[in-house]
Coordinates of C-alpha atoms in Angstrom, one line a residue:
M1 CA 10.3 27.5 -31.8
S2 CA 8.9 23.9 -31.3
D3 CA 8.7 22.1 -28.0
K4 CA 11.6 19.8 -29.0
E5 CA 13.8 22.8 -29.7
T6 CA 12.9 24.3 -26.3
A7 CA 13.6 21.1 -24.5
E8 CA 17.0 20.6 -26.2
G9 CA 18.1 24.1 -25.3
M10 CA 17.3 23.7 -21.6
E11 CA 19.7 23.0 -18.8
P12 CA 19.0 19.6 -17.1
E13 CA 18.0 21.2 -13.8
D14 CA 15.5 23.5 -15.6
F15 CA 14.0 20.6 -17.6
S16 CA 13.7 18.6 -14.4
K17 CA 11.8 21.5 -12.7
L18 CA 9.5 21.7 -15.7
L19 CA 8.7 18.0 -15.5
E20 CA 8.2 18.3 -11.8
G21 CA 5.7 21.1 -12.4
F22 CA 3.7 18.9 -14.9
Y23 CA 3.7 16.1 -12.4
Q24 CA 2.5 18.2 -9.5
G25 CA -0.2 19.8 -11.6
G26 CA -1.4 16.4 -12.6
L27 CA -1.6 15.2 -9.0
I28 CA -3.6 18.4 -8.1
M29 CA -6.0 17.8 -10.9
M30 CA -6.5 14.1 -9.9
A31 CA -7.2 15.2 -6.3
V32 CA -9.7 17.8 -7.5
S33 CA -11.4 15.3 -9.8
L34 CA -11.7 12.8 -7.0
G35 CA -13.1 15.4 -4.6
H36 CA -15.7 16.3 -7.2
D37 CA -16.6 12.7 -8.0
L38 CA -17.1 11.9 -4.3
G39 CA -19.2 15.1 -3.7
L40 CA -16.6 16.4 -1.3
I41 CA -16.1 19.8 -3.0
K42 CA -19.8 20.5 -3.1
Q43 CA -20.2 19.4 0.6
L44 CA -17.4 21.6 1.7
S45 CA -18.6 24.6 -0.3
E46 CA -22.1 24.3 1.3
T47 CA -21.0 24.1 4.9
T48 CA -21.2 27.1 7.2
E49 CA -19.8 25.6 10.4
P50 CA -16.6 23.7 11.0
Q51 CA -17.1 20.0 10.7
S52 CA -15.2 16.9 11.9
L53 CA -14.0 14.4 9.4
E54 CA -16.6 11.9 10.8
E55 CA -19.4 14.4 10.0
I56 CA -18.1 15.1 6.5
A57 CA -17.7 11.4 5.8
G58 CA -21.1 10.6 7.3
S59 CA -22.9 13.1 5.2
L60 CA -21.2 11.6 2.1
K61 CA -21.9 8.1 3.2
L62 CA -18.2 7.3 3.1
K63 CA -15.9 5.8 5.8
H64 CA -14.1 8.5 7.8
R65 CA -10.8 6.7 7.6
Y66 CA -10.5 7.7 3.9
F67 CA -10.5 11.4 5.1
H68 CA -8.0 10.9 7.9
S69 CA -5.7 13.7 6.5
L70 CA -8.5 16.2 7.3
A71 CA -8.8 17.4 10.8
Y72 CA -11.5 20.1 10.7
V73 CA -12.7 21.9 7.6
H74 CA -14.2 25.4 7.4
I75 CA -14.9 27.3 4.3
D76 CA -14.9 31.1 4.7
K77 CA -17.9 32.3 2.6
E78 CA -16.5 35.8 2.5
M79 CA -13.3 34.9 0.6

């Protein structure tokens, strides 16, 4: 069965949920890509102690206001 046949047979609510999932997945991938490009993911994976957003931003040479949604970050190495 092709994608077109699948979409035509779906209820509008189900199709809406499918599109919402694509959209959310895309936003997550954009956030991960941005975090990687800025060095944030590497920085967070290497930390052993909780850090303030000012410390994280300072170590990346970025302005802390761009990280204002972060309060404190701690990566549990044993996960």
